[in-house]
Structures are given as C-alpha cells and as structure tokens.
Amino acid sequence: MHAFRSHTCAALTAANTGETVRLSGWVHRRRDHGGVIFIDLRDHYGITQVLCDPDSPVFSQVEKLRAEYCIRIDGTVKARDPELVNPKIPTGEIEVFIRDMEILGGVSGELPLQVFGDQEYPEETRLKYRYLDLRREAMQSNMTLRSDVVASIRRRMWDIGFREYQTPIITASSPEGARDFLVPSRLHPGKFYALPQAPQQFKQLLMVSGFDKYFQIAPCFRDEDPRADRSPTDFYQLDLEMSFVEQEDVFHTIEPVLKCVFAEFGKGRTVDQVWPRISYRDAALWYGTDKPDLRNPIKMSRVSEHFAGSGFAIFAKILEQEGTEVRAIPAPGGGSRKFCDRMNSWAQKEGLPGMGYIFWRDGEDGLEAAGPLAKNIGPERTEAIRQQLHLNKGDAAFFLAGKPHEFEGVAGRARVAIGEELGLVDESRFAFAWIVDFPMYEKDDETGRVDFSHNPFSMPQGGLDALSGDPLDVLGYQYDLACNGYEIVSGAIRNHKPEIMFKAFELAGYGADEVRKRFGGMVNAFQYGAPPHGGCAAGIDRIVMILAGTSNIREVILFPMNQRAEDLMMSAPSEPTSDQLMELGLRVIPRE
C-alpha cells in the first residue's frame, strides 16, 4: 500500500465496503459521541467520515486530535445505516473505522481562523494566514475554477491556430498608462530595468518577426492604486496578437473563445450571443461609464432642451454656461415619493446636494407628473420628457446637470443603484458589449497637458492625416470589452508606421529623440517591413472573479496583496540590507 493513501477523501463508495484503505488529510471536524469519536477527514478532493471506538488500538491517540491536524489513517470501510446516509457528499454512504493512525503534521496554539464553517474573518487575518484561508471550501473552489478556466482558454487558443510564446519579465521602462516597478541593475550601476506592464512591445515585435499569431497567459506588473476589481501589483492576462488583421478580425477571434469559457463555467447563466458595438461617447452618454452593465436596461438621455429657459432656475442657469447639459436617468417602476427620497439620500452620500426628479402617478385629470421639478417646469415640458424617455404611470426619472465629464461618473453609479434598487438587473446572464472609437488623447484639467488616454501604440483612425488637427478630436482603433459592468478585454489595431508613431507621440509631448530612446527596438523594427497587426488582452483574474460570483478580485488570487499593496504573509515589501544597497550603488532617502 502507498505510504500515505490508497484513495482520496472523495473516492470511496458503497462498492468499497469491507476493504482496508489508507487515507490522508486534515481533521475538518471532530465530534465525540459517547466514547465514539467521529472525524470528517478532508483533502483537496472531498470529505470522508472516519470514526474510532475504544476497541481501536489508536483510540487514545485519536482522542488528542484537534482541528486541522494533518493525519494518515488506515481502516476498514463500512456501509452506513440507511437513516445515517449523507446525500450531500459523494462518500455519504460509507464510513471508515480507524485501525491505525499517524500524525503527519500537528497544530501548535490556537487556529487564527477556522477552516470548518462559514465564519467571516477580517481580510487582514485571512491574507496573513492565507495558507489556512485557502483550505476553506469556497477558496478551494475558486482556485480550482481559476485553474480550469486557464486550461480551457489555452486549449481553445491552440485549437484556433495560435501558439504560446513567452516574453521577457525583465525589460525597459515604458509609458503604458501606469507606474512601472523598477529593478536596479547590479552590473550597470545607476540604471534600472522595469517589470513589464504588459508584453505590449514584445508581442508587436513578434508580429514584425513573422510569427503571425501569438498568445500567452502573461503576468503583468503595474504599480497602481488598489480597488476591489484590480490588484495593486500584478495580474495575469490572456495576451494575443495577430498580423494582417482589422478590428473586426480581432473581435471575431476572441468572441468565440470567451463565449465558450463563460458558457462552460457560468453555472447555468446564459451568455449573450450578440455583442453590440458602442462608441465611447455613446457609452458615456447612455451609461456614464465605458464598462456598462447591460443587464441593467436603463439608458440615460440628454434632456437639456426641456430645461433651457424653464422655471427651474438652477438647471436653466447651468445651461447658460458653455459645454453644459442636463441628463435624465429613467427609473421604470420607481414612481413614488418614497423611492425618489431614498435615491436622493443615496446621492447625498455620493457628495451631491441631491438629484432632481419627476414621477408619474394617477391624478384628477389622468396621468399626473409630480415632484419639485414638475411644478417648476410645467406640464408641457414634463410631458415632453415622459414621451422622450418612454415612461408611464408608476415610473420616475432623475436628473443631473453640468459639464458631462464632471457628473458622468456619479450619473453612471446612480444608474446602477436605481437598477439594483428596482430589481431591474438580470442576474441570470452575462451581458457583453464592445466599446469602440476611444479618443486617442485627453487633456489634464490642471496642467492643460495633452497625453494618451489609452494605449499609446494604437493606430489613429485616419492615419497621419488625422494627427494634423486638434488632438482631442482624434479617435483610435482602440476597443474594450465590458461584461456585467467590468472591463475584461482591452486592445487595439497597432501603429506600425514610424512616421505616424513619431507624430502621435509628438502630440503627447514626446520628442523624436525620447521616442527613439524609450522605444528604440520598436522604431528600428518598424523600418524593416512591419505588417499591419492588432490584438487584445483579456484579464484572467477579472474573468474568474465574474464567473465565481464575487466582486473582490482577491477572492480568486492565490496569494494577493492587501489594499495597501502589502503581502502580510511574506512581509513584503521589506527593507533592503545595507549590503544589498551598497552592491547596487543605492541609498534610501526618506521622504520629508
């Protein structure tokens, strides 16, 4: 017999009755029933009930066992009495009588968190003792799901003609939208490598090298501020690139892969088969975000003309300013003062004085518009708003005014909150949308500086001619894929012509010498017959997070950082030793 097990803790059935078996695992739960000790023995695969009575030669040892002891037991499989069968587990028809036992790993002191049960623990505790947290059923399920998703993606990419290539982890610093993690060079004092934010330049160079189709489950490193759906240090993505393609070719390549993955692991939730293309500007107008959740049917609209010169002085005065407008958020089924007051309270928590609203109800002469706004703008305007928004009795609408870029974010959050409050979000589906036609550039409100708003290596729509006018009017062949309110894919058709690349960076304030210095490899490569190419990257962590039904990305990462970008288990980041700093020619200057 094997030194540790003849079966896993999920393998035994009634067919094994009478056999002598060997199991190894952890003491999941221990119960003492009048001198007979019952133990739920757990391994990665499942649970088997084992028991020990005073007739067993190891009874005294079994009495000393505690939760999470790692043990090996030998015993005889016996059928449970029919009334004691546990249909919830595969091994529920049998139990194993212990005849021999060995403690493989004991437990010293109190457990900082219990593996058995569904108790909630502070995240700091869970991350510090992650090896215990990962033993819990939900975490085992999440990590198994992640592994299965990655395996499925790999199979599907190979099946459609892609090969996987590995790109460097140590490279040069590159402005790609986030801060780099710098790595000092011992051999070249005063110089630094960088961990790649993504394999962006390398996958483009692979296309120049003639490989035609590339993919990789790639680690990416970005020094970013943490949030619930983003790791502050590193993450993994399905990275892919193709030569001789246009935007639609990329869509048609990645869509079937993701549809099949979401169908395979979606636990019965439906997958939208038609993925609409929505321009960035329309997404901002209709949904207040470039990653809309289309399970929520609410679509916002401009209603400025109904408030211009109206009796509602606040909005009327705002509309006298350049670049301002009023937008409406329909609320089907939200037509009560109680609901409108509740949403106003929500808005105040978001830092707003409130939201204007109108709701429609039965009146003495038929349908009646109610609320402060209705009284101020009059029946003709309120009726025009109702018809534009396709609302009826029992519905409401909320309104925000100002410069769109200042209120779009909160409008988008209000749309989400209204949809959730009214139960409008269809939780049974995965809803996807391609967001296209991103602006190439954006202006910093404080400095007035123009910089890239998305991937700096994207091809501008219109090529070189498009770069001769206002940079803020230039659109790129850039695209994101949104799913249920999260961005899960980002990509672009690449800029493969040196003259367009130099001009594009010039508009963002990068001179030709700086471009050659930062991207010398790509600039040189593009002078030797670079093919048109494009691709995208899908966030593995975020995809698994959505499939697992959690909103916290740390629930699907084996050993994540906390919200301060700290590894509490490994005590990272840590201070370097004096010898390490001297060898690298560095010294730490404290911030004042």
Coordinates of C-alpha atoms in Angstrom, one line a residue:
M1 CA 0.0 0.0 0.0
H2 CA 1.1 3.6 -0.7
A3 CA 2.8 5.3 2.2
F4 CA 0.1 7.9 2.5
R5 CA -3.1 6.9 0.7
S6 CA -4.9 4.3 -1.3
H7 CA -7.8 6.6 -2.1
T8 CA -8.6 10.3 -1.9
C9 CA -11.3 11.5 0.6
A10 CA -13.8 11.7 -2.2
A11 CA -13.3 8.3 -3.8
L12 CA -14.9 5.7 -1.5
T13 CA -18.4 4.4 -2.2
A14 CA -20.5 1.5 -1.1
A15 CA -18.6 -0.6 -3.6
N16 CA -15.6 -0.3 -1.3
T17 CA -17.4 -1.8 1.7
G18 CA -15.2 -4.3 3.6
E19 CA -11.9 -3.0 2.1
T20 CA -8.9 -1.9 4.1
V21 CA -8.0 1.6 2.9
R22 CA -5.5 4.3 3.7
L23 CA -6.5 8.0 3.7
S24 CA -4.5 11.2 4.4
G25 CA -5.9 14.6 5.0
W26 CA -6.8 17.2 7.6
V27 CA -9.2 17.0 10.6
H28 CA -12.0 19.1 9.3
R29 CA -14.4 18.5 12.2
R30 CA -14.2 16.3 15.3
R31 CA -17.2 15.1 17.3
D32 CA -17.3 12.9 20.4
H33 CA -20.5 10.9 20.7
G34 CA -20.4 8.9 23.9
G35 CA -17.0 7.5 23.6
V36 CA -17.1 7.1 19.8
I37 CA -15.1 9.8 18.1
F38 CA -16.2 10.9 14.6
I39 CA -13.9 12.8 12.3
D40 CA -14.6 14.4 9.0
L41 CA -11.3 13.9 7.2
R42 CA -10.7 16.4 4.4
D43 CA -8.3 16.6 1.5
H44 CA -8.4 18.6 -1.8
Y45 CA -11.0 16.3 -3.3
G46 CA -13.6 15.9 -0.6
I47 CA -14.5 14.6 2.8
T48 CA -14.8 11.1 4.3
Q49 CA -16.3 10.4 7.7
V50 CA -13.9 8.2 9.8
L51 CA -14.6 7.0 13.3
C52 CA -12.8 5.4 16.2
D53 CA -14.2 3.5 19.1
P54 CA -12.5 2.3 22.3
D55 CA -11.7 -1.0 20.7
S56 CA -9.3 0.6 18.3
P57 CA -5.6 0.3 19.2
V58 CA -5.1 4.0 18.4
F59 CA -8.1 5.3 20.3
S60 CA -6.0 7.2 22.9
Q61 CA -4.1 9.0 20.0
V62 CA -7.3 9.9 18.2
E63 CA -8.7 11.4 21.4
K64 CA -5.9 14.0 21.2
L65 CA -6.6 15.2 17.7
R66 CA -7.8 18.7 17.1
A67 CA -9.0 20.7 14.1
E68 CA -6.5 20.9 11.2
Y69 CA -4.2 18.2 12.3
C70 CA -2.8 16.5 9.2
I71 CA -3.1 12.8 9.7
R72 CA -2.9 9.4 7.9
I73 CA -5.3 6.7 8.9
D74 CA -5.7 3.0 8.0
G75 CA -9.1 1.5 8.4
T76 CA -12.0 -0.7 7.2
V77 CA -14.8 0.7 5.0
K78 CA -18.3 0.0 6.4
A79 CA -21.7 0.9 5.0
R80 CA -23.7 3.5 7.0
D81 CA -27.1 2.6 8.3
P82 CA -29.7 3.8 5.8
E83 CA -31.0 6.5 8.1
L84 CA -27.4 7.9 8.6
V85 CA -26.6 8.2 4.9
N86 CA -25.4 11.7 4.0
P87 CA -26.5 12.5 0.4
K88 CA -24.7 15.9 0.4
I89 CA -21.2 14.3 -0.1
P90 CA -20.1 11.6 -2.6
T91 CA -18.8 9.4 0.3
G92 CA -22.0 9.7 2.3
E93 CA -22.9 6.1 2.1
I94 CA -19.9 4.8 3.9
E95 CA -17.6 5.5 6.9
V96 CA -14.1 4.2 7.8
F97 CA -13.3 2.6 11.1
I98 CA -9.8 3.6 12.2
R99 CA -7.4 0.8 13.0
D100 CA -4.1 2.8 12.7
M101 CA -3.2 6.4 12.6
E102 CA -0.2 8.7 12.2
I103 CA 0.0 12.4 12.8
L104 CA 1.8 13.9 9.8
G105 CA 1.6 17.5 11.0
G106 CA 0.3 18.8 14.3
V107 CA -1.1 22.2 15.2
S108 CA 0.6 24.4 17.8
G109 CA -1.5 27.0 19.5
E110 CA -5.0 28.3 18.6
L111 CA -6.0 28.5 15.0
P112 CA -6.2 32.2 13.8
L113 CA -9.2 31.2 11.7
Q114 CA -11.4 28.2 11.4
V115 CA -11.5 26.2 8.2
F116 CA -14.7 24.4 9.1
G117 CA -17.9 26.5 8.8
D118 CA -18.6 29.8 7.1
Q119 CA -17.4 32.3 9.7
E120 CA -16.4 35.7 8.4
Y121 CA -12.9 36.9 9.3
P122 CA -11.2 40.3 8.7
E123 CA -9.4 40.3 5.4
E124 CA -6.1 41.2 7.1
T125 CA -6.3 37.9 9.1
R126 CA -7.3 35.9 6.0
L127 CA -4.3 37.3 4.0
K128 CA -1.8 36.9 6.8
Y129 CA -2.8 33.2 7.2
R130 CA -3.6 32.6 3.6
Y131 CA -2.5 29.0 3.7
L132 CA -5.3 28.4 6.2
D133 CA -7.8 30.5 4.3
L134 CA -7.1 28.6 1.1
R135 CA -8.1 25.3 2.8
R136 CA -11.7 26.5 3.0
E137 CA -14.2 25.1 0.6
A138 CA -15.0 28.3 -1.2
M139 CA -11.4 29.2 -1.7
Q140 CA -10.5 25.7 -3.0
S141 CA -13.4 26.0 -5.4
N142 CA -12.3 29.5 -6.6
M143 CA -8.8 28.4 -7.2
T144 CA -9.8 25.2 -9.0
L145 CA -12.1 27.3 -11.1
R146 CA -9.2 29.6 -12.0
S147 CA -7.0 26.7 -13.0
D148 CA -9.8 25.2 -15.1
V149 CA -10.5 28.5 -16.8
V150 CA -6.9 29.0 -17.8
A151 CA -6.6 25.4 -19.1
S152 CA -9.8 25.9 -21.1
I153 CA -8.5 29.2 -22.6
R154 CA -5.2 27.6 -23.5
R155 CA -6.9 24.6 -25.3
R156 CA -9.2 27.0 -27.2
M157 CA -6.4 29.2 -28.4
W158 CA -4.4 26.3 -29.6
D159 CA -7.5 24.9 -31.4
I160 CA -7.9 28.1 -33.4
G161 CA -4.3 28.2 -34.6
F162 CA -2.4 30.2 -32.0
R163 CA 0.9 29.2 -30.4
E164 CA 2.0 30.3 -27.0
Y165 CA 5.3 32.2 -26.7
Q166 CA 6.9 33.5 -23.6
T167 CA 8.2 37.1 -23.4
P168 CA 10.7 38.7 -21.0
I169 CA 9.9 39.6 -17.4
I170 CA 12.8 42.0 -17.1
T171 CA 12.7 44.8 -19.7
A172 CA 12.9 48.5 -20.2
S173 CA 10.6 51.1 -18.7
S174 CA 7.7 52.1 -20.9
P175 CA 4.8 54.6 -20.5
E176 CA 1.8 52.4 -20.8
G177 CA -0.8 54.1 -18.5
A178 CA 0.5 53.1 -15.1
R179 CA 3.7 53.3 -13.0
D180 CA 6.4 50.8 -13.6
F181 CA 8.1 48.6 -11.0
L182 CA 11.7 49.5 -11.4
V183 CA 14.5 46.9 -10.9
P184 CA 18.0 48.2 -10.2
S185 CA 20.9 46.7 -12.2
R186 CA 23.9 45.4 -10.3
L187 CA 26.0 45.1 -13.4
H188 CA 25.1 48.6 -14.6
P189 CA 25.1 50.9 -11.6
G190 CA 22.6 53.7 -11.7
K191 CA 20.5 52.0 -14.4
F192 CA 17.2 50.2 -14.0
Y193 CA 15.2 47.5 -15.6
A194 CA 11.4 47.5 -15.3
L195 CA 8.9 44.8 -14.9
P196 CA 6.6 44.8 -17.9
Q197 CA 3.2 46.4 -17.5
A198 CA 2.2 44.1 -20.3
P199 CA 4.1 42.3 -23.1
Q200 CA 3.0 45.1 -25.4
Q201 CA 6.2 45.8 -27.3
F202 CA 7.3 42.2 -27.4
K203 CA 4.1 40.9 -28.9
Q204 CA 4.3 43.6 -31.6
L205 CA 7.9 42.7 -32.3
L206 CA 6.8 39.0 -32.6
M207 CA 4.5 40.2 -35.4
V208 CA 7.4 42.0 -37.1
S209 CA 9.3 38.8 -36.7
G210 CA 6.8 36.9 -38.8
F211 CA 5.0 34.7 -36.2
D212 CA 1.5 35.8 -37.4
K213 CA -0.4 34.5 -34.3
Y214 CA 0.7 34.7 -30.7
F215 CA -0.9 34.2 -27.3
Q216 CA 0.4 34.0 -23.8
I217 CA -1.1 33.7 -20.3
A218 CA 1.1 36.6 -19.3
P219 CA 2.0 38.1 -15.9
C220 CA 1.7 41.9 -15.9
F221 CA 3.2 44.3 -13.3
R222 CA 1.7 47.7 -12.6
D223 CA 2.2 50.0 -9.6
E224 CA -1.4 51.0 -9.3
D225 CA -3.8 52.2 -6.6
P226 CA -5.8 49.1 -5.5
R227 CA -9.5 48.7 -5.8
A228 CA -11.9 45.8 -5.4
D229 CA -11.6 44.6 -9.0
R230 CA -7.9 45.4 -9.5
S231 CA -4.7 44.0 -8.0
P232 CA -2.2 46.8 -7.0
T233 CA 0.9 45.0 -8.1
D234 CA 0.5 42.1 -10.6
F235 CA -2.1 40.3 -12.6
Y236 CA -2.5 37.8 -15.4
Q237 CA -4.0 38.3 -18.8
L238 CA -4.7 36.3 -22.0
D239 CA -2.5 38.3 -24.3
L240 CA -2.9 37.8 -28.0
E241 CA -1.7 39.4 -31.3
M242 CA -2.3 38.8 -35.0
S243 CA -0.8 40.1 -38.2
F244 CA -2.7 41.3 -41.3
V245 CA -6.0 42.0 -39.4
E246 CA -8.5 44.7 -38.9
Q247 CA -10.6 45.5 -35.8
E248 CA -13.4 43.1 -36.7
D249 CA -10.9 40.2 -37.2
V250 CA -9.8 40.6 -33.5
F251 CA -13.4 40.6 -32.4
H252 CA -14.3 37.5 -34.4
T253 CA -11.3 35.7 -32.9
I254 CA -11.7 36.4 -29.2
E255 CA -15.5 36.3 -29.1
P256 CA -16.0 32.6 -29.6
V257 CA -13.2 31.8 -27.0
L258 CA -14.9 33.9 -24.3
K259 CA -18.4 32.8 -25.2
C260 CA -17.4 29.2 -24.7
V261 CA -15.5 29.8 -21.5
F262 CA -18.4 31.7 -19.9
A263 CA -20.8 29.0 -21.1
E264 CA -18.6 26.3 -19.7
F265 CA -18.0 27.8 -16.3
G266 CA -21.1 30.1 -15.9
K267 CA -23.1 27.7 -13.7
G268 CA -26.2 27.9 -15.9
R269 CA -26.2 31.6 -16.6
T270 CA -26.9 32.5 -20.2
V271 CA -24.3 34.1 -22.4
D272 CA -25.4 36.9 -24.8
Q273 CA -24.6 35.8 -28.3
V274 CA -24.8 39.2 -29.9
W275 CA -22.3 41.7 -28.5
P276 CA -23.2 45.3 -29.6
R277 CA -20.6 47.8 -30.6
I278 CA -21.0 51.0 -28.7
S279 CA -18.8 54.1 -29.2
Y280 CA -17.0 55.5 -26.2
R281 CA -19.0 58.8 -26.4
D282 CA -22.4 56.9 -26.6
A283 CA -21.3 54.7 -23.6
A284 CA -20.5 57.8 -21.5
L285 CA -23.9 59.4 -22.5
W286 CA -26.1 56.3 -22.1
Y287 CA -24.4 54.6 -19.2
G288 CA -22.0 57.1 -17.6
T289 CA -19.1 54.6 -18.0
D290 CA -17.0 52.9 -20.6
K291 CA -17.7 49.5 -19.0
P292 CA -21.5 49.4 -18.8
D293 CA -23.6 46.6 -17.3
L294 CA -26.1 45.8 -20.0
R295 CA -28.1 43.5 -17.7
N296 CA -29.5 46.8 -16.4
P297 CA -31.9 48.1 -19.1
I298 CA -31.7 51.8 -18.0
K299 CA -30.3 54.1 -20.7
M300 CA -29.7 57.8 -19.9
S301 CA -30.6 60.6 -22.3
R302 CA -29.9 64.3 -22.9
V303 CA -32.9 66.4 -22.0
S304 CA -31.3 69.9 -22.0
E305 CA -33.9 71.4 -24.3
H306 CA -36.7 70.8 -21.8
F307 CA -34.9 72.8 -19.1
A308 CA -33.4 75.6 -21.1
G309 CA -35.2 78.8 -20.2
S310 CA -37.5 76.9 -17.8
G311 CA -38.8 77.8 -14.4
F312 CA -36.3 75.6 -12.8
A313 CA -33.7 78.3 -12.3
I314 CA -30.8 76.0 -11.1
F315 CA -30.7 74.0 -14.3
A316 CA -31.6 76.9 -16.5
K317 CA -28.6 78.9 -15.2
I318 CA -26.3 76.0 -15.6
L319 CA -27.3 75.6 -19.2
E320 CA -26.3 79.2 -19.9
Q321 CA -22.7 78.1 -19.4
E322 CA -20.7 76.7 -22.3
G323 CA -20.4 72.9 -22.5
T324 CA -23.1 72.0 -20.1
E325 CA -26.2 69.8 -20.4
V326 CA -28.9 68.0 -18.4
R327 CA -29.2 64.2 -18.5
A328 CA -32.1 62.1 -17.4
I329 CA -31.9 58.7 -15.7
P330 CA -35.2 56.8 -16.3
A331 CA -36.4 54.7 -13.4
P332 CA -39.1 52.3 -14.6
G333 CA -41.2 51.3 -11.6
G334 CA -39.7 53.9 -9.4
G335 CA -42.7 56.3 -9.4
S336 CA -43.2 57.0 -5.7
R337 CA -42.0 59.8 -3.5
K338 CA -40.6 57.2 -1.0
F339 CA -38.3 55.8 -3.7
C340 CA -37.3 59.2 -5.0
D341 CA -36.4 60.3 -1.5
R342 CA -34.4 57.2 -1.0
M343 CA -32.4 57.9 -4.1
N344 CA -31.9 61.5 -3.1
S345 CA -30.4 60.2 0.2
W346 CA -28.1 58.0 -1.9
A347 CA -27.0 61.0 -4.0
Q348 CA -26.2 62.9 -0.8
K349 CA -23.9 60.1 0.3
E350 CA -22.2 60.4 -3.0
G351 CA -21.4 64.1 -2.3
L352 CA -24.3 65.7 -4.3
P353 CA -26.9 68.0 -2.8
G354 CA -29.4 65.6 -4.3
M355 CA -30.9 64.7 -7.7
G356 CA -33.9 66.4 -9.3
Y357 CA -36.7 64.0 -10.0
I358 CA -40.2 63.7 -11.6
F359 CA -42.5 60.8 -11.1
W360 CA -45.8 60.0 -12.8
R361 CA -49.0 58.9 -11.0
D362 CA -52.7 59.0 -11.3
G363 CA -54.2 62.5 -10.9
E364 CA -57.6 64.0 -11.0
D365 CA -57.5 64.5 -14.8
G366 CA -55.5 61.4 -15.7
L367 CA -51.7 60.9 -15.6
E368 CA -50.0 63.4 -13.4
A369 CA -46.4 64.5 -13.1
A370 CA -45.3 65.0 -9.5
G371 CA -42.2 66.3 -7.7
P372 CA -40.5 69.7 -7.4
L373 CA -39.1 69.7 -10.9
A374 CA -42.6 69.1 -12.4
K375 CA -44.0 72.1 -10.6
N376 CA -41.2 74.3 -11.8
I377 CA -41.1 73.4 -15.5
G378 CA -44.8 72.9 -16.1
P379 CA -46.9 70.2 -17.7
E380 CA -45.9 70.6 -21.3
R381 CA -42.2 70.1 -20.6
T382 CA -42.8 67.2 -18.2
E383 CA -45.0 65.5 -20.8
A384 CA -42.2 66.0 -23.4
I385 CA -39.7 64.4 -21.1
R386 CA -42.0 61.5 -20.4
Q387 CA -42.5 60.8 -24.0
Q388 CA -38.8 61.1 -24.8
L389 CA -38.0 58.6 -22.1
H390 CA -40.9 56.3 -22.9
L391 CA -42.2 56.4 -19.3
N392 CA -45.7 55.8 -17.9
K393 CA -47.6 55.7 -14.7
G394 CA -45.6 54.3 -11.8
D395 CA -42.3 55.4 -13.4
A396 CA -39.8 58.2 -12.5
A397 CA -36.8 60.0 -13.8
F398 CA -33.8 61.6 -12.1
F399 CA -31.8 64.5 -13.5
L400 CA -28.2 65.8 -13.2
A401 CA -26.8 68.9 -14.8
G402 CA -23.4 70.5 -15.5
K403 CA -20.4 69.7 -17.6
P404 CA -20.7 66.0 -18.6
H405 CA -17.2 65.0 -17.6
E406 CA -17.8 66.3 -14.1
F407 CA -21.1 64.3 -13.5
E408 CA -20.9 61.3 -15.8
G409 CA -19.3 59.2 -13.2
V410 CA -21.9 59.8 -10.5
A411 CA -24.7 59.5 -13.1
G412 CA -23.4 56.1 -14.0
R413 CA -23.3 55.0 -10.4
A414 CA -26.8 56.4 -9.9
R415 CA -28.0 54.3 -12.9
V416 CA -26.5 51.2 -11.3
A417 CA -28.1 52.0 -7.9
I418 CA -31.5 52.6 -9.4
G419 CA -31.4 49.4 -11.4
E420 CA -30.4 47.4 -8.4
E421 CA -33.0 49.0 -6.1
L422 CA -35.8 48.4 -8.6
G423 CA -34.7 44.8 -9.3
L424 CA -34.1 45.5 -13.0
V425 CA -30.7 43.8 -13.3
D426 CA -30.9 40.3 -14.8
E427 CA -28.6 38.3 -12.7
S428 CA -29.0 35.2 -14.8
R429 CA -26.9 36.3 -17.8
F430 CA -23.5 37.5 -18.9
A431 CA -24.0 40.7 -21.0
F432 CA -21.2 41.8 -23.2
A433 CA -20.5 45.0 -25.2
W434 CA -17.6 46.2 -27.3
I435 CA -16.7 49.8 -26.5
V436 CA -15.0 51.3 -29.6
D437 CA -13.8 54.7 -31.0
F438 CA -11.9 55.7 -27.9
P439 CA -10.3 59.2 -28.1
M440 CA -6.5 58.9 -28.6
Y441 CA -5.8 61.8 -26.3
E442 CA -7.1 63.6 -23.2
K443 CA -6.2 66.9 -21.6
D444 CA -5.2 67.2 -17.9
D445 CA -7.6 69.8 -16.4
E446 CA -4.9 71.1 -14.0
T447 CA -1.8 71.3 -16.3
G448 CA -3.6 71.5 -19.7
R449 CA -1.1 68.9 -21.0
V450 CA -2.3 66.5 -23.7
D451 CA -1.4 62.9 -23.1
F452 CA -2.5 59.5 -24.4
S453 CA -5.9 58.4 -23.0
H454 CA -5.4 54.7 -23.8
N455 CA -2.8 52.6 -25.4
P456 CA 0.0 54.8 -26.9
F457 CA 0.8 52.2 -29.6
S458 CA -2.6 52.3 -31.2
M459 CA -3.2 53.4 -34.8
P460 CA -5.2 56.6 -35.1
Q461 CA -8.3 56.4 -37.3
G462 CA -7.4 58.3 -40.4
G463 CA -3.7 57.6 -40.1
L464 CA -1.2 60.5 -40.4
D465 CA -3.8 62.9 -41.7
A466 CA -5.9 62.6 -38.5
L467 CA -3.0 63.9 -36.5
S468 CA -2.9 67.3 -38.2
G469 CA -5.9 68.8 -36.3
D470 CA -7.0 69.1 -32.7
P471 CA -5.6 66.0 -30.8
L472 CA -8.7 65.8 -28.7
D473 CA -10.7 65.0 -31.9
V474 CA -8.5 62.1 -32.9
L475 CA -10.1 58.6 -32.4
G476 CA -8.0 55.5 -32.2
Y477 CA -8.6 51.9 -33.3
Q478 CA -8.9 51.0 -29.7
Y479 CA -11.5 48.9 -28.0
D480 CA -12.6 47.4 -24.7
L481 CA -15.0 44.6 -23.9
A482 CA -17.3 45.1 -21.0
C483 CA -19.1 42.3 -19.2
N484 CA -21.6 42.8 -16.4
G485 CA -20.1 46.2 -15.5
Y486 CA -16.4 45.2 -15.7
E487 CA -13.8 45.8 -18.4
I488 CA -12.4 42.3 -19.2
V489 CA -10.7 43.0 -22.5
S490 CA -8.7 45.9 -23.9
G491 CA -6.9 46.1 -27.2
A492 CA -6.1 48.0 -30.4
I493 CA -5.0 47.9 -34.0
R494 CA -1.4 48.9 -33.7
N495 CA 0.5 51.8 -35.1
H496 CA 3.1 50.0 -37.3
K497 CA 4.4 53.0 -39.3
P498 CA 7.3 55.0 -37.8
E499 CA 6.2 58.4 -39.2
I500 CA 2.7 58.0 -37.6
M501 CA 4.3 56.8 -34.4
F502 CA 6.6 59.8 -34.1
K503 CA 3.7 62.2 -34.8
A504 CA 1.4 60.5 -32.4
F505 CA 4.0 60.8 -29.6
E506 CA 4.8 64.3 -30.6
L507 CA 1.2 65.4 -29.9
A508 CA 1.6 63.9 -26.4
G509 CA 4.8 65.8 -25.7
Y510 CA 7.4 63.2 -26.6
G511 CA 10.1 64.3 -28.9
A512 CA 11.6 62.1 -31.6
D513 CA 14.8 61.6 -29.5
E514 CA 12.8 60.5 -26.5
V515 CA 10.7 58.1 -28.6
R516 CA 13.9 56.5 -30.0
K517 CA 15.4 56.3 -26.5
R518 CA 12.3 54.7 -25.0
F519 CA 11.1 52.6 -27.9
G520 CA 14.3 52.1 -29.9
G521 CA 13.6 48.4 -30.5
M522 CA 10.2 49.0 -32.0
V523 CA 11.2 52.1 -34.0
N524 CA 14.1 50.2 -35.6
A525 CA 11.9 47.1 -36.2
F526 CA 9.2 49.1 -38.0
Q527 CA 11.8 50.3 -40.5
Y528 CA 12.1 46.7 -41.8
G529 CA 8.7 45.8 -43.3
A530 CA 6.4 45.7 -40.3
P531 CA 3.0 44.1 -41.1
P532 CA -0.3 45.7 -40.0
H533 CA -1.2 44.0 -36.8
G534 CA -3.5 44.1 -33.8
G535 CA -4.7 42.2 -30.8
C536 CA -6.1 42.4 -27.3
A537 CA -5.6 41.2 -23.7
A538 CA -8.3 39.7 -21.5
G539 CA -8.0 39.9 -17.7
I540 CA -7.8 36.4 -16.3
D541 CA -8.3 37.5 -12.7
R542 CA -11.3 39.6 -13.5
I543 CA -12.9 36.9 -15.7
V544 CA -12.6 34.3 -12.9
M545 CA -13.9 36.9 -10.4
I546 CA -17.1 37.3 -12.5
L547 CA -17.5 33.6 -13.0
A548 CA -17.0 33.0 -9.3
G549 CA -19.8 35.5 -8.5
T550 CA -17.6 37.7 -6.3
S551 CA -16.8 41.4 -6.6
N552 CA -13.5 41.2 -4.8
I553 CA -10.6 40.1 -7.0
R554 CA -8.5 38.9 -4.1
E555 CA -11.0 36.0 -3.7
V556 CA -9.7 34.5 -6.9
I557 CA -5.9 35.2 -6.5
L558 CA -3.9 32.6 -4.5
F559 CA -1.6 35.0 -2.6
P560 CA -2.8 38.6 -3.2
M561 CA -1.6 41.8 -1.7
N562 CA -3.9 43.8 0.6
Q563 CA -5.4 47.2 -0.2
R564 CA -2.1 48.8 0.8
A565 CA -0.1 46.7 -1.7
E566 CA 1.4 44.6 1.2
D567 CA 1.9 40.9 1.4
L568 CA 1.1 40.3 5.1
M569 CA 2.1 36.6 4.9
M570 CA 5.5 37.1 3.4
S571 CA 6.1 40.6 4.9
A572 CA 6.6 42.4 1.6
P573 CA 7.7 45.0 0.8
S574 CA 10.6 44.8 3.1
E575 CA 13.6 47.0 3.8
P576 CA 16.8 46.0 2.0
T577 CA 20.0 45.3 3.9
S578 CA 22.9 47.8 3.8
D579 CA 24.9 45.2 1.8
Q580 CA 22.2 44.9 -0.8
L581 CA 22.1 48.7 -1.3
M582 CA 25.8 49.0 -1.5
E583 CA 26.1 46.3 -4.1
L584 CA 23.5 48.2 -6.2
G585 CA 25.0 51.6 -5.6
L586 CA 21.8 52.9 -4.0
R587 CA 20.8 54.6 -0.8
V588 CA 17.3 55.3 0.6
I589 CA 16.4 59.0 1.1
P590 CA 13.4 59.3 3.5
R591 CA 10.5 61.4 2.2
E592 CA 10.0 64.6 4.2

